[in-house]
PDB file of C-alpha atoms in Angstrom:
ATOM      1  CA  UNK A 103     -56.776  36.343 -47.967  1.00 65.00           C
ATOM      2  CA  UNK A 104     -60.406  38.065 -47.261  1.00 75.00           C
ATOM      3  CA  UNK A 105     -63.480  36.493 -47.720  1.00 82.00           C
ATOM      4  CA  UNK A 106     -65.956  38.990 -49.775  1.00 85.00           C
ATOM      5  CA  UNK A 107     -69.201  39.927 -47.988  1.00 87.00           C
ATOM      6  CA  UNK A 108     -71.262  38.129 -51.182  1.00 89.00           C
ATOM      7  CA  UNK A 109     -68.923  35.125 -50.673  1.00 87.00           C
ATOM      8  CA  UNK A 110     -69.481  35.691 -47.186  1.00 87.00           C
ATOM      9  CA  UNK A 111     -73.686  35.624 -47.178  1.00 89.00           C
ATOM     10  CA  UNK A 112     -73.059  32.404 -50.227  1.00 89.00           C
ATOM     11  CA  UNK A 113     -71.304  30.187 -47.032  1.00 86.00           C
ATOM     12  CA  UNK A 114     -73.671  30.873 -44.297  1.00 87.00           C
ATOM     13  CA  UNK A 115     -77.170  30.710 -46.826  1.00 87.00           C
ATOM     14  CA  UNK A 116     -75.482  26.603 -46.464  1.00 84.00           C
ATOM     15  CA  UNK A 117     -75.610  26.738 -42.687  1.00 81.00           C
ATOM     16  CA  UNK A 118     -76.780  23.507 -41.701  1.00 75.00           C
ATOM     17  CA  UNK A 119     -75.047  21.535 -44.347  1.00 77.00           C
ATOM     18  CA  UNK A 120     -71.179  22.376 -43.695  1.00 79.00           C
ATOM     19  CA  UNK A 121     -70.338  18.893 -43.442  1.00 76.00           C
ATOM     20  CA  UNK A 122     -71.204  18.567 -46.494  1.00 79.00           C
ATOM     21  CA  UNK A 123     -68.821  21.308 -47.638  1.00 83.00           C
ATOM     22  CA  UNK A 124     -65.653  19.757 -49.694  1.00 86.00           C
ATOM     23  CA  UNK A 125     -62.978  22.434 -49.526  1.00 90.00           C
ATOM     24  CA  UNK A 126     -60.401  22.960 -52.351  1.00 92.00           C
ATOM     25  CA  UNK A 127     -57.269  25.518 -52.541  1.00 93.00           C
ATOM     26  CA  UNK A 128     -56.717  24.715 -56.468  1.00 94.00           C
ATOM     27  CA  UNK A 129     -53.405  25.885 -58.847  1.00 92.00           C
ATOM     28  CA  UNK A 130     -51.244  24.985 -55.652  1.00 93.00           C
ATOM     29  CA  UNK A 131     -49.047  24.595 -58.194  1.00 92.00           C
ATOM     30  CA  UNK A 132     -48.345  28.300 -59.079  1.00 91.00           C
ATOM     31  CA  UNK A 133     -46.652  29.349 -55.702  1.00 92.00           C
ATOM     32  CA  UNK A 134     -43.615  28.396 -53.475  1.00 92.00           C
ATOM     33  CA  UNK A 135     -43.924  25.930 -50.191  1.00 91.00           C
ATOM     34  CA  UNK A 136     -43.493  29.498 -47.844  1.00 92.00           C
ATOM     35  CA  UNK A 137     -46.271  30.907 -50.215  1.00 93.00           C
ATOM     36  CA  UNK A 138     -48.833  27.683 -49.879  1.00 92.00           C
ATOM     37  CA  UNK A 139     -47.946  27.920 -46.281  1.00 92.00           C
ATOM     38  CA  UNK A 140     -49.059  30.744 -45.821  1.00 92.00           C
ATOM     39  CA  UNK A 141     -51.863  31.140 -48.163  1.00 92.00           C
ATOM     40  CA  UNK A 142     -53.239  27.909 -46.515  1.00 91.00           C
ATOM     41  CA  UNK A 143     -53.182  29.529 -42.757  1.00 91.00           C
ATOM     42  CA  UNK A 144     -54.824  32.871 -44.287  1.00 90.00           C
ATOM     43  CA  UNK A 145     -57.571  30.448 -46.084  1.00 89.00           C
ATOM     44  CA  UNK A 146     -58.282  28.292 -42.289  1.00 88.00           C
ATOM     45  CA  UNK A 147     -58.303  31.758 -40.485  1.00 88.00           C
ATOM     46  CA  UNK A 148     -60.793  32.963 -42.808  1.00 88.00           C
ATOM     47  CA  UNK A 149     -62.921  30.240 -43.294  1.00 86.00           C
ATOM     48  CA  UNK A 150     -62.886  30.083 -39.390  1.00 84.00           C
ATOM     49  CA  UNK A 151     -64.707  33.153 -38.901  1.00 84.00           C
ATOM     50  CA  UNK A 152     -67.124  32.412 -41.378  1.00 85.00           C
ATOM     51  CA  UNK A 153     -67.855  28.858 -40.661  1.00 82.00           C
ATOM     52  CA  UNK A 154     -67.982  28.353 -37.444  1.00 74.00           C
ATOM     53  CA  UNK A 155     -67.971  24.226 -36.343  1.00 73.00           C
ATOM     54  CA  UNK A 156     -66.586  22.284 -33.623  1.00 66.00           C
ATOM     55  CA  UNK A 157     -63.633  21.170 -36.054  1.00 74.00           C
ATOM     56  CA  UNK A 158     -61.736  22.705 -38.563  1.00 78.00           C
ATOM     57  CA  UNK A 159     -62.824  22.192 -41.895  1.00 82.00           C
ATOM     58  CA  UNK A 160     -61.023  20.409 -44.413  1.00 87.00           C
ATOM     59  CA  UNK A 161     -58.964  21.728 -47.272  1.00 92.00           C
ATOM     60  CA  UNK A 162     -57.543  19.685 -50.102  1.00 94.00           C
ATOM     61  CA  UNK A 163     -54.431  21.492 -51.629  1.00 94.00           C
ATOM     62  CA  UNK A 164     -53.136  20.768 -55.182  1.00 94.00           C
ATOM     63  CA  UNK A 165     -53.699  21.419 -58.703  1.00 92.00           C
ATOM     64  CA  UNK A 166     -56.531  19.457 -60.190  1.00 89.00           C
ATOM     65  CA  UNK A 167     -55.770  19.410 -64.227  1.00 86.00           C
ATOM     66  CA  UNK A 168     -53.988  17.000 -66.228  1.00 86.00           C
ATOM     67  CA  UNK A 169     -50.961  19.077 -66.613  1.00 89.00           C
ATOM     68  CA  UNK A 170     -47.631  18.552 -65.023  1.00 91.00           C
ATOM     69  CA  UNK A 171     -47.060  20.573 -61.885  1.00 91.00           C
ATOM     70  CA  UNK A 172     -45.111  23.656 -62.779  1.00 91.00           C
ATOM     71  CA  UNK A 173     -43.189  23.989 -59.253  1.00 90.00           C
ATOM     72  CA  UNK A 174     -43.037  20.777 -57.989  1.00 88.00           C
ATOM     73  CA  UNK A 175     -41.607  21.706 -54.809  1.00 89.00           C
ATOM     74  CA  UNK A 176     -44.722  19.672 -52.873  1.00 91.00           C
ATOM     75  CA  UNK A 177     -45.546  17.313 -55.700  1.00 92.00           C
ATOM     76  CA  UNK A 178     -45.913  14.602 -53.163  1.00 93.00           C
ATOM     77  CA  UNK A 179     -48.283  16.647 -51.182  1.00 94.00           C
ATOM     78  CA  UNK A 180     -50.279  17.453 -53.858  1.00 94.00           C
ATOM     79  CA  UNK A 181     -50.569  13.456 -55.039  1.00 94.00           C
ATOM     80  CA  UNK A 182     -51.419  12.303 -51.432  1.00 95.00           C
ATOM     81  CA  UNK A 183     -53.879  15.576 -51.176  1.00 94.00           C
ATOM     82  CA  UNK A 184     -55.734  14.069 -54.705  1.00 93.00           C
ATOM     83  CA  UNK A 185     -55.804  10.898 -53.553  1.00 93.00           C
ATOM     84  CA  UNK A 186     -57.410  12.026 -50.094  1.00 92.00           C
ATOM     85  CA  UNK A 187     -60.466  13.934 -51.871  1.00 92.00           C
ATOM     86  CA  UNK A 188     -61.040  10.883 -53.657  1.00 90.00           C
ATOM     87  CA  UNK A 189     -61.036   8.401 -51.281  1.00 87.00           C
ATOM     88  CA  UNK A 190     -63.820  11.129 -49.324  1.00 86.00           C
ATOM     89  CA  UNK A 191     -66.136  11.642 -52.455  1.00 85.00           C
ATOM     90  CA  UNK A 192     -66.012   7.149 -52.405  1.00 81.00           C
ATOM     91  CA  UNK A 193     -66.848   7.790 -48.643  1.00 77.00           C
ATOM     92  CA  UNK A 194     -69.845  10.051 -49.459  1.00 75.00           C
ATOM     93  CA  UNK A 195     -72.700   7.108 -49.703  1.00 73.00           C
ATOM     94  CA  UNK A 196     -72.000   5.753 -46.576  1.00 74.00           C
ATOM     95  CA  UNK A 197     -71.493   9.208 -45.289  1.00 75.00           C
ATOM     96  CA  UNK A 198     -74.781  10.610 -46.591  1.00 77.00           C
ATOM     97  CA  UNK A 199     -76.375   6.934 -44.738  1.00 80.00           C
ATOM     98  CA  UNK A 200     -75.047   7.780 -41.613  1.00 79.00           C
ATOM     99  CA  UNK A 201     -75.914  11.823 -41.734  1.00 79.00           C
ATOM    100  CA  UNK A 202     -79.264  10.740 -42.118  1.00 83.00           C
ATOM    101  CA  UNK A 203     -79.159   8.202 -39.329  1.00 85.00           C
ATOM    102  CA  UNK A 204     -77.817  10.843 -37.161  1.00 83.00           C
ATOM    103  CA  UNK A 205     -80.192  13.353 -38.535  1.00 85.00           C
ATOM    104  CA  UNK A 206     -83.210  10.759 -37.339  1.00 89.00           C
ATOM    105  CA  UNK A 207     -81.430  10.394 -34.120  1.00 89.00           C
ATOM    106  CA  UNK A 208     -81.603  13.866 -33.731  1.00 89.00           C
ATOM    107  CA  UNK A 209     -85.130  14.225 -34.179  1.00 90.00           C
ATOM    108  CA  UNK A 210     -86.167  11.319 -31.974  1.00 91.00           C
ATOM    109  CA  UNK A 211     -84.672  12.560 -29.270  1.00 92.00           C
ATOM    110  CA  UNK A 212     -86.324  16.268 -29.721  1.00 92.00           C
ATOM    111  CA  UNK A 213     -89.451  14.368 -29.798  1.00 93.00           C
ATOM    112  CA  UNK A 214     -89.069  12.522 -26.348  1.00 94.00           C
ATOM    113  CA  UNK A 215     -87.826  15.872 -24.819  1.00 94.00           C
ATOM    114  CA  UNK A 216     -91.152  17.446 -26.287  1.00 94.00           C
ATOM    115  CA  UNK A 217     -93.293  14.715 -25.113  1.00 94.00           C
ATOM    116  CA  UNK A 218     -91.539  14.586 -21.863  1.00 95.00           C
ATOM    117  CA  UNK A 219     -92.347  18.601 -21.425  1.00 95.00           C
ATOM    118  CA  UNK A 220     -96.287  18.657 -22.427  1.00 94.00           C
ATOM    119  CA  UNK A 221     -96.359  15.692 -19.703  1.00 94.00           C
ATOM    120  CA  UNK A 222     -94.974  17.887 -17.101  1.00 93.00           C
ATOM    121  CA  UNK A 223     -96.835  20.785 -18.530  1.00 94.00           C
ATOM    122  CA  UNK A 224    -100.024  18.914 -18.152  1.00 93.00           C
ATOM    123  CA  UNK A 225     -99.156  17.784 -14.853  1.00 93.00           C
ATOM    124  CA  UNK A 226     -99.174  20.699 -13.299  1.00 92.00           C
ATOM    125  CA  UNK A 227    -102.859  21.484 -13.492  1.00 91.00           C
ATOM    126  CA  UNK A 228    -105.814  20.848 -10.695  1.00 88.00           C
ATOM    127  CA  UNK A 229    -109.523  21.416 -10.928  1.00 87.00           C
ATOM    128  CA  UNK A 230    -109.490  25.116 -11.227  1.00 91.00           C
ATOM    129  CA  UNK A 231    -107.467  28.207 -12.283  1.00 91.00           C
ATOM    130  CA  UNK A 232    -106.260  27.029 -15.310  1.00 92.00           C
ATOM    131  CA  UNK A 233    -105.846  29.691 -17.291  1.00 92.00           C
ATOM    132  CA  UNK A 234    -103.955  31.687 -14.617  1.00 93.00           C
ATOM    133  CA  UNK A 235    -101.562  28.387 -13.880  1.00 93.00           C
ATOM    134  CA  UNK A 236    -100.821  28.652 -17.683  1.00 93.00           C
ATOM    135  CA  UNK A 237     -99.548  32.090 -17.191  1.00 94.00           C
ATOM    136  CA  UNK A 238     -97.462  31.045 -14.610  1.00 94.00           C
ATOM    137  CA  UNK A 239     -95.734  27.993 -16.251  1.00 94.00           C
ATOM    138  CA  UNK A 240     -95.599  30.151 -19.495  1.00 94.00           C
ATOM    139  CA  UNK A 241     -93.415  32.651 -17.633  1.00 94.00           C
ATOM    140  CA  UNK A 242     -91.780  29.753 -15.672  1.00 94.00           C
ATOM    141  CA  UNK A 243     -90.598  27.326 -18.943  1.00 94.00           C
ATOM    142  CA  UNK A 244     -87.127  27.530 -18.400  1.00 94.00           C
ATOM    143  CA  UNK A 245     -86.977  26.164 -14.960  1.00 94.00           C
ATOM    144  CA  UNK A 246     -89.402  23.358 -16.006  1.00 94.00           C
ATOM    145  CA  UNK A 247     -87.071  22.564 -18.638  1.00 95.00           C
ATOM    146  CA  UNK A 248     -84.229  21.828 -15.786  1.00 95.00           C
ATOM    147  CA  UNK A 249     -86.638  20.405 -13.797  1.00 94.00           C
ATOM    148  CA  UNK A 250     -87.591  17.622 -16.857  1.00 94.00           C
ATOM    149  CA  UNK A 251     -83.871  17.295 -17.474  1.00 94.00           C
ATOM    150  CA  UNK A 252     -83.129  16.457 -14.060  1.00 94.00           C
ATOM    151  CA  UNK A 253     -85.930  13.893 -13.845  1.00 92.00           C
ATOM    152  CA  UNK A 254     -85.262  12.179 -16.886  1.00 92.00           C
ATOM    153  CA  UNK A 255     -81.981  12.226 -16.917  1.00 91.00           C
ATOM    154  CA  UNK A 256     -82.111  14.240 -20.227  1.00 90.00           C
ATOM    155  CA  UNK A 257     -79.040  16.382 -21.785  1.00 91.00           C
ATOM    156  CA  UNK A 258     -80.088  20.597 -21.916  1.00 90.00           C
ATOM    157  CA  UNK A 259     -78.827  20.053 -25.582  1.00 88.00           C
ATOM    158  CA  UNK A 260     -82.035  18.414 -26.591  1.00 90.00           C
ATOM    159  CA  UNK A 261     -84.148  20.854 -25.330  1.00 94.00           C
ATOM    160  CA  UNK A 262     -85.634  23.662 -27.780  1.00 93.00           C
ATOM    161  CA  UNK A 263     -85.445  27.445 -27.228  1.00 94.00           C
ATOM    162  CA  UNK A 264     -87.586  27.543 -23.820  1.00 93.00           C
ATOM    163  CA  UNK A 265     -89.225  31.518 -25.014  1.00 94.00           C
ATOM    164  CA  UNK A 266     -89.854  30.039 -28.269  1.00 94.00           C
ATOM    165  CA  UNK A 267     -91.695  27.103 -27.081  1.00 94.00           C
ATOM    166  CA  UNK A 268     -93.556  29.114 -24.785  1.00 94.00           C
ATOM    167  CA  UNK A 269     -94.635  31.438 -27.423  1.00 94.00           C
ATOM    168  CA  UNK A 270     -95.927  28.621 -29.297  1.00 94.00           C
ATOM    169  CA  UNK A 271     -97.572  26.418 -26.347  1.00 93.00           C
ATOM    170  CA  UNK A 272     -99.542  29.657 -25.064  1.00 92.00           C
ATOM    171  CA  UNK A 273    -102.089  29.193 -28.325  1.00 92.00           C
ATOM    172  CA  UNK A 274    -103.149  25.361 -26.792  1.00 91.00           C
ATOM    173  CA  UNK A 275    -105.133  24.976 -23.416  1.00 91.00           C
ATOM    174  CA  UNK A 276    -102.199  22.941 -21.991  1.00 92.00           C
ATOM    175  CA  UNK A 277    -104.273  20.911 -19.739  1.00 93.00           C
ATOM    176  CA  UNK A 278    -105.997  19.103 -22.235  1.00 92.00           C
ATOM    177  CA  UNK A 279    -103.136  17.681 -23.862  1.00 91.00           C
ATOM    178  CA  UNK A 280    -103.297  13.631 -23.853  1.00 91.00           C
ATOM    179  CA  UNK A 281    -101.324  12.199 -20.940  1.00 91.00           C
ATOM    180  CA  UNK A 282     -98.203  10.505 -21.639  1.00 90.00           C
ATOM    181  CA  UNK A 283     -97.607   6.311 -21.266  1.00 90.00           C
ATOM    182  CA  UNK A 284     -94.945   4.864 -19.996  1.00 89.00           C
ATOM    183  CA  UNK A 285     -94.801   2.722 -23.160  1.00 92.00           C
ATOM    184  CA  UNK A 286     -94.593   5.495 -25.038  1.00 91.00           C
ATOM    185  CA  UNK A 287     -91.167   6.492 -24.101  1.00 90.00           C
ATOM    186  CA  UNK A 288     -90.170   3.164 -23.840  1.00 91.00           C
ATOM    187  CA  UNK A 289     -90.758   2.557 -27.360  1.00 91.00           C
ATOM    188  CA  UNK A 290     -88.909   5.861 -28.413  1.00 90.00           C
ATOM    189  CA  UNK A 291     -85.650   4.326 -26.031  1.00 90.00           C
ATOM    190  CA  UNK A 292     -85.867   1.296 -27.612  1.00 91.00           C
ATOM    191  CA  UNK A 293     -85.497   2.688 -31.414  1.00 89.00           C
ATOM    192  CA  UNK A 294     -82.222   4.900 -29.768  1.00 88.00           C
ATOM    193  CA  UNK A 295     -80.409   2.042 -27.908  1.00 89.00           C
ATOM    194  CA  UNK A 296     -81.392  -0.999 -30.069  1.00 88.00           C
ATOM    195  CA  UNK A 297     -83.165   0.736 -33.521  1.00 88.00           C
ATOM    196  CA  UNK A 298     -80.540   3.088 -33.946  1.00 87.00           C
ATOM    197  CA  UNK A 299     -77.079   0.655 -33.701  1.00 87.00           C
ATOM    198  CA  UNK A 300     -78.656  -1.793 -36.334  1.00 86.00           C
ATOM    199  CA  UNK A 301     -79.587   0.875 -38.643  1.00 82.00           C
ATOM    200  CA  UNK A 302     -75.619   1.639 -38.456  1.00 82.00           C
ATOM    201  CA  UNK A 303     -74.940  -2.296 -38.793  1.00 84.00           C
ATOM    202  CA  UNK A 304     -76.730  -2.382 -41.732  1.00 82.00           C
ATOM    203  CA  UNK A 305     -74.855   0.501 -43.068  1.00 75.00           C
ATOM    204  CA  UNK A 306     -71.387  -0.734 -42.362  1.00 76.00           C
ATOM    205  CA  UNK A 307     -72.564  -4.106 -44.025  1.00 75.00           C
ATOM    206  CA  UNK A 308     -73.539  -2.337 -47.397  1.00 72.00           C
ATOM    207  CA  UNK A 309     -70.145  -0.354 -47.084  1.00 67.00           C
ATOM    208  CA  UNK A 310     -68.149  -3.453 -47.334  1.00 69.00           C
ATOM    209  CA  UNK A 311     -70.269  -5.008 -49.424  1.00 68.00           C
ATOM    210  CA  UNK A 312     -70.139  -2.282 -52.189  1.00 61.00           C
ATOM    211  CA  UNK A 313     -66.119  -2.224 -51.389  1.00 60.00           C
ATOM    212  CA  UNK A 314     -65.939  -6.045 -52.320  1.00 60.00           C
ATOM    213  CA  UNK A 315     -67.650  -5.473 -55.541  1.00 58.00           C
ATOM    214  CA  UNK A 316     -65.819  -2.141 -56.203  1.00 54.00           C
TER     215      UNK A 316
END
């Protein structure tokens, strides 16, 4: 079971957005349980090389028309696999809530990690020789980068690509950017540890609330 090159270049123009990917292996219906077996492993080991994520994705196996099954060898299967794919598209409003909590998450964090690099940056800079201590800490970004994790106790995973922030940070006369306050970054930890758990609260709430009223 091959994945076509056009098929191929569809999945991976959705990069970004394979969790929001539902997976289907329709007419399950039409084969054998050796045959779905093995179709299903061919369809994982594809998909595997194409979309490549920490967990495998998801496929929902059965035959999704209004007809009896014509072998009915995994008829259970196919019933529990049905009801699955429904209870996930029910899911999908809280899911969508909490992809864009994490998505907000996400950014907050890369915009500590950028503050707390133009602060060290700007640090770094006396009285004279700017524009030659610019060269250096251009050349130098990815050991300032360890240097600001260490500090701050701040994962490498938060930190952007450290050649393609110094390509973009040698058009600005680093010295002059504004200092950073202490406030500052408290008010950015404050929205992760308290801002972020009630936004979640509040989603959970709505959850059951909409399941009461279901």
């Amino acid at each position: 079971l091959d994945i076509s090159d056009e098929f191929k270049q569809a999945i991976l123009a959705l990069r970004g957005n394979f969790d929001k990917i539902r997976c289907i292996l329709n007419k399950a219906d039409g084969i054998n349980q050796q045959q779905l077996m093995r179709v299903y492993g061919a369809l994982l080991w594809s998909l595997g090389k194409v979309v490549q994520t920490p967990e495998v994705m998801r496929v929902y196996i059965s035959s999704f028309w209004d007809k009896p099954y014509r072998i009915k060898e995994c008829e259970k299967l196919f019933e529990l696999e049905k009801q699955d794919l429904l209870n996930d598209l029910k899911s999908l409003p809280r899911s969508s809530a909490v992809r864009k909590v994490n998505e907000f998450v996400k950014r907050t964090r890369r915009a500590k990690v950028h503050a707390l690099i133009c602060e060290t940056l700007r640090s770094k800079f006396g009285l004279f020789g700017k524009e030659k201590k610019q060269k250096e800490l251009l050349n130098s970004m990815g050991e300032i980068f360890k240097t600001v994790s260490t500090k701050h106790n701040v994962p490498m995973g938060d930190f952007p690509n450290p050649n393609k922030f110094a390509s973009i940070m040698k058009n600005f006369e680093m010295w002059k950017i504004p200092s950073l306050k202490p406030q500052e970054i408290q008010a950015l930890d404050e929205v992760l540890s308290r801002g972020v758990p009630k936004l979640l609260e509040q989603v959970e709430h709505k959850r059951q609330e909409m399941g009461s009223n279901a």
